[in-house]
């Protein structure tokens, strides 16, 4: 996949969109089925924020938060780390970029700009990249992150039944997430998605 095409695809996944919502009756469901049939199931302690999860055009973006916080119930499950997880899924099936292509893209100026909140490559430092079979993981630091958000984020990108998926973990500035905790949280969510969509 050429860098220009990859840039467009990843920008859509990373930035997401807001428009028509999903038809869900519970306040904090643990899973949701997208219009394209993909099931976004949350890992333990996480639930779907139906007020901010949206599907538009080529991409659906599902926001996951603490079940206890979303349900307003202190007895409900909560994740081991504070923060927010987003799951972005391409609506149409296609050929996903390989982990090597993703690594090449994200260490480039265009890739770092796609990760930056302000769109400037110089705002982002790539702290770590990992390739595990068909899974690509990166840890980045964005100096233009929103107030209250940790500048350090984790992302996993992979193919899920023919659709390109991005899972992102955002921490809080006053409660940063450690490296091992961040990776474990990210990998648990990836495993949950794969299991929920196993044919």
PDB file of C-alpha atoms in Angstrom:
ATOM      1  CA  UNK A   1       0.000   0.000   0.000  1.00  0.00           C
ATOM      2  CA  UNK A   2       1.468   3.365  -0.990  1.00  0.00           C
ATOM      3  CA  UNK A   3       2.172   5.909   1.757  1.00  0.00           C
ATOM      4  CA  UNK A   4      -0.348   8.457   0.393  1.00  0.00           C
ATOM      5  CA  UNK A   5      -3.192   5.932   0.409  1.00  0.00           C
ATOM      6  CA  UNK A   6      -2.105   4.588   3.777  1.00  0.00           C
ATOM      7  CA  UNK A   7      -2.081   8.126   5.184  1.00  0.00           C
ATOM      8  CA  UNK A   8      -5.690   8.713   4.145  1.00  0.00           C
ATOM      9  CA  UNK A   9      -6.825   5.376   5.579  1.00  0.00           C
ATOM     10  CA  UNK A  10      -5.049   5.864   8.890  1.00  0.00           C
ATOM     11  CA  UNK A  11      -6.209   9.444   9.325  1.00  0.00           C
ATOM     12  CA  UNK A  12      -9.800   8.243   9.043  1.00  0.00           C
ATOM     13  CA  UNK A  13      -9.193   5.517  11.617  1.00  0.00           C
ATOM     14  CA  UNK A  14      -7.196   7.627  14.049  1.00  0.00           C
ATOM     15  CA  UNK A  15      -9.297  10.765  13.929  1.00  0.00           C
ATOM     16  CA  UNK A  16     -12.690   9.073  13.677  1.00  0.00           C
ATOM     17  CA  UNK A  17     -15.914  10.922  13.097  1.00  0.00           C
ATOM     18  CA  UNK A  18     -19.185  11.985  14.625  1.00  0.00           C
ATOM     19  CA  UNK A  19     -22.570  11.450  13.059  1.00  0.00           C
ATOM     20  CA  UNK A  20     -25.351   8.916  13.156  1.00  0.00           C
ATOM     21  CA  UNK A  21     -25.305   6.826  16.350  1.00  0.00           C
ATOM     22  CA  UNK A  22     -25.978   3.171  17.138  1.00  0.00           C
ATOM     23  CA  UNK A  23     -29.268   1.686  18.293  1.00  0.00           C
ATOM     24  CA  UNK A  24     -28.494   0.504  21.824  1.00  0.00           C
ATOM     25  CA  UNK A  25     -30.947   0.368  24.687  1.00  0.00           C
ATOM     26  CA  UNK A  26     -28.630  -0.072  27.666  1.00  0.00           C
ATOM     27  CA  UNK A  27     -26.584   2.806  29.071  1.00  0.00           C
ATOM     28  CA  UNK A  28     -23.311   0.893  29.267  1.00  0.00           C
ATOM     29  CA  UNK A  29     -23.309  -2.263  27.129  1.00  0.00           C
ATOM     30  CA  UNK A  30     -20.219  -4.443  27.077  1.00  0.00           C
ATOM     31  CA  UNK A  31     -20.464  -4.938  23.311  1.00  0.00           C
ATOM     32  CA  UNK A  32     -22.057  -3.481  20.220  1.00  0.00           C
ATOM     33  CA  UNK A  33     -22.568  -4.692  16.662  1.00  0.00           C
ATOM     34  CA  UNK A  34     -21.645  -2.271  13.903  1.00  0.00           C
ATOM     35  CA  UNK A  35     -23.714  -1.864  10.730  1.00  0.00           C
ATOM     36  CA  UNK A  36     -21.112  -3.918   8.826  1.00  0.00           C
ATOM     37  CA  UNK A  37     -21.569  -6.853  11.212  1.00  0.00           C
ATOM     38  CA  UNK A  38     -18.346  -6.390  13.183  1.00  0.00           C
ATOM     39  CA  UNK A  39     -18.825  -6.908  16.920  1.00  0.00           C
ATOM     40  CA  UNK A  40     -16.917  -4.491  19.152  1.00  0.00           C
ATOM     41  CA  UNK A  41     -16.731  -6.267  22.511  1.00  0.00           C
ATOM     42  CA  UNK A  42     -14.992  -4.584  25.418  1.00  0.00           C
ATOM     43  CA  UNK A  43     -12.367  -6.212  27.602  1.00  0.00           C
ATOM     44  CA  UNK A  44     -13.112  -6.747  31.295  1.00  0.00           C
ATOM     45  CA  UNK A  45     -14.045  -3.542  33.119  1.00  0.00           C
ATOM     46  CA  UNK A  46     -14.687  -1.548  29.948  1.00  0.00           C
ATOM     47  CA  UNK A  47     -18.087  -0.695  28.454  1.00  0.00           C
ATOM     48  CA  UNK A  48     -19.328   1.107  25.347  1.00  0.00           C
ATOM     49  CA  UNK A  49     -20.007   4.825  25.678  1.00  0.00           C
ATOM     50  CA  UNK A  50     -23.066   5.018  23.433  1.00  0.00           C
ATOM     51  CA  UNK A  51     -23.248   8.818  23.687  1.00  0.00           C
ATOM     52  CA  UNK A  52     -19.944   9.331  21.869  1.00  0.00           C
ATOM     53  CA  UNK A  53     -19.614   6.189  19.711  1.00  0.00           C
ATOM     54  CA  UNK A  54     -20.474   6.933  16.093  1.00  0.00           C
ATOM     55  CA  UNK A  55     -20.517   5.461  12.598  1.00  0.00           C
ATOM     56  CA  UNK A  56     -19.973   7.662   9.576  1.00  0.00           C
ATOM     57  CA  UNK A  57     -18.946   6.954   6.026  1.00  0.00           C
ATOM     58  CA  UNK A  58     -15.965   4.639   5.834  1.00  0.00           C
ATOM     59  CA  UNK A  59     -15.249   4.341   9.562  1.00  0.00           C
ATOM     60  CA  UNK A  60     -17.002   3.493  12.820  1.00  0.00           C
ATOM     61  CA  UNK A  61     -15.507   4.725  16.090  1.00  0.00           C
ATOM     62  CA  UNK A  62     -16.512   3.047  19.351  1.00  0.00           C
ATOM     63  CA  UNK A  63     -15.464   4.700  22.622  1.00  0.00           C
ATOM     64  CA  UNK A  64     -14.927   2.502  25.684  1.00  0.00           C
ATOM     65  CA  UNK A  65     -14.825   3.742  29.262  1.00  0.00           C
ATOM     66  CA  UNK A  66     -15.119   2.371  32.773  1.00  0.00           C
ATOM     67  CA  UNK A  67     -18.360   0.402  33.197  1.00  0.00           C
ATOM     68  CA  UNK A  68     -18.751   1.844  36.702  1.00  0.00           C
ATOM     69  CA  UNK A  69     -18.397   5.423  35.461  1.00  0.00           C
ATOM     70  CA  UNK A  70     -20.656   5.022  32.420  1.00  0.00           C
ATOM     71  CA  UNK A  71     -23.389   3.195  34.342  1.00  0.00           C
ATOM     72  CA  UNK A  72     -23.145   5.495  37.345  1.00  0.00           C
ATOM     73  CA  UNK A  73     -22.815   2.413  39.532  1.00  0.00           C
ATOM     74  CA  UNK A  74     -19.838   2.005  41.844  1.00  0.00           C
ATOM     75  CA  UNK A  75     -20.501  -1.740  42.012  1.00  0.00           C
ATOM     76  CA  UNK A  76     -20.135  -2.205  38.253  1.00  0.00           C
ATOM     77  CA  UNK A  77     -16.814  -3.501  36.860  1.00  0.00           C
ATOM     78  CA  UNK A  78     -13.998  -1.074  36.218  1.00  0.00           C
ATOM     79  CA  UNK A  79     -10.735  -1.475  34.292  1.00  0.00           C
ATOM     80  CA  UNK A  80      -7.358  -1.822  35.961  1.00  0.00           C
ATOM     81  CA  UNK A  81      -6.177   1.468  34.460  1.00  0.00           C
ATOM     82  CA  UNK A  82      -7.873   4.883  34.221  1.00  0.00           C
ATOM     83  CA  UNK A  83      -8.454   6.246  30.752  1.00  0.00           C
ATOM     84  CA  UNK A  84     -10.350   5.787  27.517  1.00  0.00           C
ATOM     85  CA  UNK A  85     -10.086   3.200  24.751  1.00  0.00           C
ATOM     86  CA  UNK A  86     -11.255   3.841  21.197  1.00  0.00           C
ATOM     87  CA  UNK A  87     -11.850   1.159  18.589  1.00  0.00           C
ATOM     88  CA  UNK A  88     -11.971   2.345  14.970  1.00  0.00           C
ATOM     89  CA  UNK A  89     -13.166  -0.059  12.281  1.00  0.00           C
ATOM     90  CA  UNK A  90     -13.243   0.390   8.514  1.00  0.00           C
ATOM     91  CA  UNK A  91     -16.771  -0.143   7.227  1.00  0.00           C
ATOM     92  CA  UNK A  92     -15.740  -1.916   4.029  1.00  0.00           C
ATOM     93  CA  UNK A  93     -13.580  -5.010   3.800  1.00  0.00           C
ATOM     94  CA  UNK A  94     -10.294  -4.609   1.954  1.00  0.00           C
ATOM     95  CA  UNK A  95      -6.568  -5.243   2.067  1.00  0.00           C
ATOM     96  CA  UNK A  96      -5.066  -4.028   5.339  1.00  0.00           C
ATOM     97  CA  UNK A  97      -1.516  -2.650   5.444  1.00  0.00           C
ATOM     98  CA  UNK A  98       1.113  -4.992   6.830  1.00  0.00           C
ATOM     99  CA  UNK A  99       2.831  -4.329  10.175  1.00  0.00           C
ATOM    100  CA  UNK A 100       6.010  -3.439   8.266  1.00  0.00           C
ATOM    101  CA  UNK A 101       4.131  -0.888   6.142  1.00  0.00           C
ATOM    102  CA  UNK A 102       2.562   0.567   9.276  1.00  0.00           C
ATOM    103  CA  UNK A 103       5.921   0.901  10.994  1.00  0.00           C
ATOM    104  CA  UNK A 104       7.405   2.641   7.955  1.00  0.00           C
ATOM    105  CA  UNK A 105       4.469   5.033   7.863  1.00  0.00           C
ATOM    106  CA  UNK A 106       4.361   5.976  11.542  1.00  0.00           C
ATOM    107  CA  UNK A 107       8.055   6.796  11.831  1.00  0.00           C
ATOM    108  CA  UNK A 108       7.678   9.163   8.864  1.00  0.00           C
ATOM    109  CA  UNK A 109       6.645  12.820   9.127  1.00  0.00           C
ATOM    110  CA  UNK A 110       3.231  11.989   7.655  1.00  0.00           C
ATOM    111  CA  UNK A 111       2.691   9.241  10.217  1.00  0.00           C
ATOM    112  CA  UNK A 112       3.689  11.364  13.189  1.00  0.00           C
ATOM    113  CA  UNK A 113       1.466  14.182  11.912  1.00  0.00           C
ATOM    114  CA  UNK A 114      -1.461  11.740  11.761  1.00  0.00           C
ATOM    115  CA  UNK A 115      -0.889  10.928  15.437  1.00  0.00           C
ATOM    116  CA  UNK A 116      -0.591  14.549  16.583  1.00  0.00           C
ATOM    117  CA  UNK A 117      -3.616  16.348  17.981  1.00  0.00           C
ATOM    118  CA  UNK A 118      -2.386  19.547  16.312  1.00  0.00           C
ATOM    119  CA  UNK A 119      -1.451  17.762  13.068  1.00  0.00           C
ATOM    120  CA  UNK A 120       2.242  18.672  13.398  1.00  0.00           C
ATOM    121  CA  UNK A 121       4.815  15.909  13.044  1.00  0.00           C
ATOM    122  CA  UNK A 122       7.232  17.671  15.386  1.00  0.00           C
ATOM    123  CA  UNK A 123       4.705  17.361  18.231  1.00  0.00           C
ATOM    124  CA  UNK A 124       5.027  13.564  18.311  1.00  0.00           C
ATOM    125  CA  UNK A 125       7.842  11.251  19.347  1.00  0.00           C
ATOM    126  CA  UNK A 126       7.555   7.534  18.624  1.00  0.00           C
ATOM    127  CA  UNK A 127       8.641   5.831  21.846  1.00  0.00           C
ATOM    128  CA  UNK A 128       8.317   2.213  20.756  1.00  0.00           C
ATOM    129  CA  UNK A 129       7.081   0.059  17.890  1.00  0.00           C
ATOM    130  CA  UNK A 130       6.428  -3.677  17.912  1.00  0.00           C
ATOM    131  CA  UNK A 131       5.445  -6.170  15.239  1.00  0.00           C
ATOM    132  CA  UNK A 132       3.790  -9.358  16.441  1.00  0.00           C
ATOM    133  CA  UNK A 133       2.679 -11.554  13.544  1.00  0.00           C
ATOM    134  CA  UNK A 134      -0.156  -9.536  11.926  1.00  0.00           C
ATOM    135  CA  UNK A 135      -0.370  -7.035  14.800  1.00  0.00           C
ATOM    136  CA  UNK A 136       1.415  -3.670  14.914  1.00  0.00           C
ATOM    137  CA  UNK A 137       1.747  -1.832  18.241  1.00  0.00           C
ATOM    138  CA  UNK A 138       3.178   1.596  18.888  1.00  0.00           C
ATOM    139  CA  UNK A 139       3.654   3.888  21.857  1.00  0.00           C
ATOM    140  CA  UNK A 140       3.843   7.591  21.110  1.00  0.00           C
ATOM    141  CA  UNK A 141       4.150  10.862  23.011  1.00  0.00           C
ATOM    142  CA  UNK A 142       2.113  13.803  21.720  1.00  0.00           C
ATOM    143  CA  UNK A 143       3.070  17.165  23.193  1.00  0.00           C
ATOM    144  CA  UNK A 144      -0.113  18.670  21.700  1.00  0.00           C
ATOM    145  CA  UNK A 145      -2.445  16.309  23.597  1.00  0.00           C
ATOM    146  CA  UNK A 146      -5.670  17.748  24.973  1.00  0.00           C
ATOM    147  CA  UNK A 147      -5.536  19.312  28.464  1.00  0.00           C
ATOM    148  CA  UNK A 148      -6.017  16.633  31.104  1.00  0.00           C
ATOM    149  CA  UNK A 149      -4.920  13.844  28.777  1.00  0.00           C
ATOM    150  CA  UNK A 150      -1.610  12.055  29.108  1.00  0.00           C
ATOM    151  CA  UNK A 151       0.708  12.806  26.181  1.00  0.00           C
ATOM    152  CA  UNK A 152       1.610   9.100  26.005  1.00  0.00           C
ATOM    153  CA  UNK A 153      -0.755   6.865  24.030  1.00  0.00           C
ATOM    154  CA  UNK A 154      -0.750   3.257  22.869  1.00  0.00           C
ATOM    155  CA  UNK A 155      -2.166   1.978  19.578  1.00  0.00           C
ATOM    156  CA  UNK A 156      -2.643  -1.438  18.037  1.00  0.00           C
ATOM    157  CA  UNK A 157      -3.485  -1.831  14.350  1.00  0.00           C
ATOM    158  CA  UNK A 158      -4.465  -5.096  12.684  1.00  0.00           C
ATOM    159  CA  UNK A 159      -6.765  -6.877  10.281  1.00  0.00           C
ATOM    160  CA  UNK A 160     -10.016  -8.223  11.744  1.00  0.00           C
ATOM    161  CA  UNK A 161     -11.890 -10.508   9.368  1.00  0.00           C
ATOM    162  CA  UNK A 162     -10.877  -8.385   6.372  1.00  0.00           C
ATOM    163  CA  UNK A 163     -11.424  -4.992   8.013  1.00  0.00           C
ATOM    164  CA  UNK A 164      -8.667  -2.669   9.195  1.00  0.00           C
ATOM    165  CA  UNK A 165      -8.929  -1.922  12.924  1.00  0.00           C
ATOM    166  CA  UNK A 166      -7.185   0.542  15.226  1.00  0.00           C
ATOM    167  CA  UNK A 167      -7.345   0.249  19.027  1.00  0.00           C
ATOM    168  CA  UNK A 168      -6.071   3.259  20.986  1.00  0.00           C
ATOM    169  CA  UNK A 169      -5.531   3.735  24.730  1.00  0.00           C
ATOM    170  CA  UNK A 170      -5.503   7.240  26.207  1.00  0.00           C
ATOM    171  CA  UNK A 171      -4.487   7.893  29.810  1.00  0.00           C
ATOM    172  CA  UNK A 172      -4.910  10.899  32.110  1.00  0.00           C
ATOM    173  CA  UNK A 173      -2.204  13.468  32.791  1.00  0.00           C
ATOM    174  CA  UNK A 174      -2.543  13.133  36.577  1.00  0.00           C
ATOM    175  CA  UNK A 175      -2.766   9.322  36.524  1.00  0.00           C
ATOM    176  CA  UNK A 176      -0.309   8.121  33.885  1.00  0.00           C
ATOM    177  CA  UNK A 177      -0.434   4.508  32.734  1.00  0.00           C
ATOM    178  CA  UNK A 178       2.775   2.505  33.004  1.00  0.00           C
ATOM    179  CA  UNK A 179       4.263   0.802  29.969  1.00  0.00           C
ATOM    180  CA  UNK A 180       3.458  -2.768  31.021  1.00  0.00           C
ATOM    181  CA  UNK A 181      -0.075  -1.815  32.107  1.00  0.00           C
ATOM    182  CA  UNK A 182      -0.673   0.007  28.852  1.00  0.00           C
ATOM    183  CA  UNK A 183       0.492  -2.883  26.707  1.00  0.00           C
ATOM    184  CA  UNK A 184      -1.511  -5.413  28.722  1.00  0.00           C
ATOM    185  CA  UNK A 185      -4.652  -3.283  28.409  1.00  0.00           C
ATOM    186  CA  UNK A 186      -4.169  -2.871  24.675  1.00  0.00           C
ATOM    187  CA  UNK A 187      -3.473  -6.547  24.048  1.00  0.00           C
ATOM    188  CA  UNK A 188      -6.458  -7.623  26.185  1.00  0.00           C
ATOM    189  CA  UNK A 189      -8.741  -5.463  24.057  1.00  0.00           C
ATOM    190  CA  UNK A 190      -7.284  -6.830  20.822  1.00  0.00           C
ATOM    191  CA  UNK A 191      -7.778 -10.405  22.076  1.00  0.00           C
ATOM    192  CA  UNK A 192     -11.384  -9.620  23.026  1.00  0.00           C
ATOM    193  CA  UNK A 193     -12.143  -8.232  19.571  1.00  0.00           C
ATOM    194  CA  UNK A 194     -10.632 -11.242  17.829  1.00  0.00           C
ATOM    195  CA  UNK A 195     -12.580 -13.667  20.041  1.00  0.00           C
ATOM    196  CA  UNK A 196     -15.871 -11.809  19.527  1.00  0.00           C
ATOM    197  CA  UNK A 197     -15.501 -11.971  15.742  1.00  0.00           C
ATOM    198  CA  UNK A 198     -14.187 -15.503  15.425  1.00  0.00           C
ATOM    199  CA  UNK A 199     -16.342 -17.116  12.714  1.00  0.00           C
TER     200      UNK A 199
END
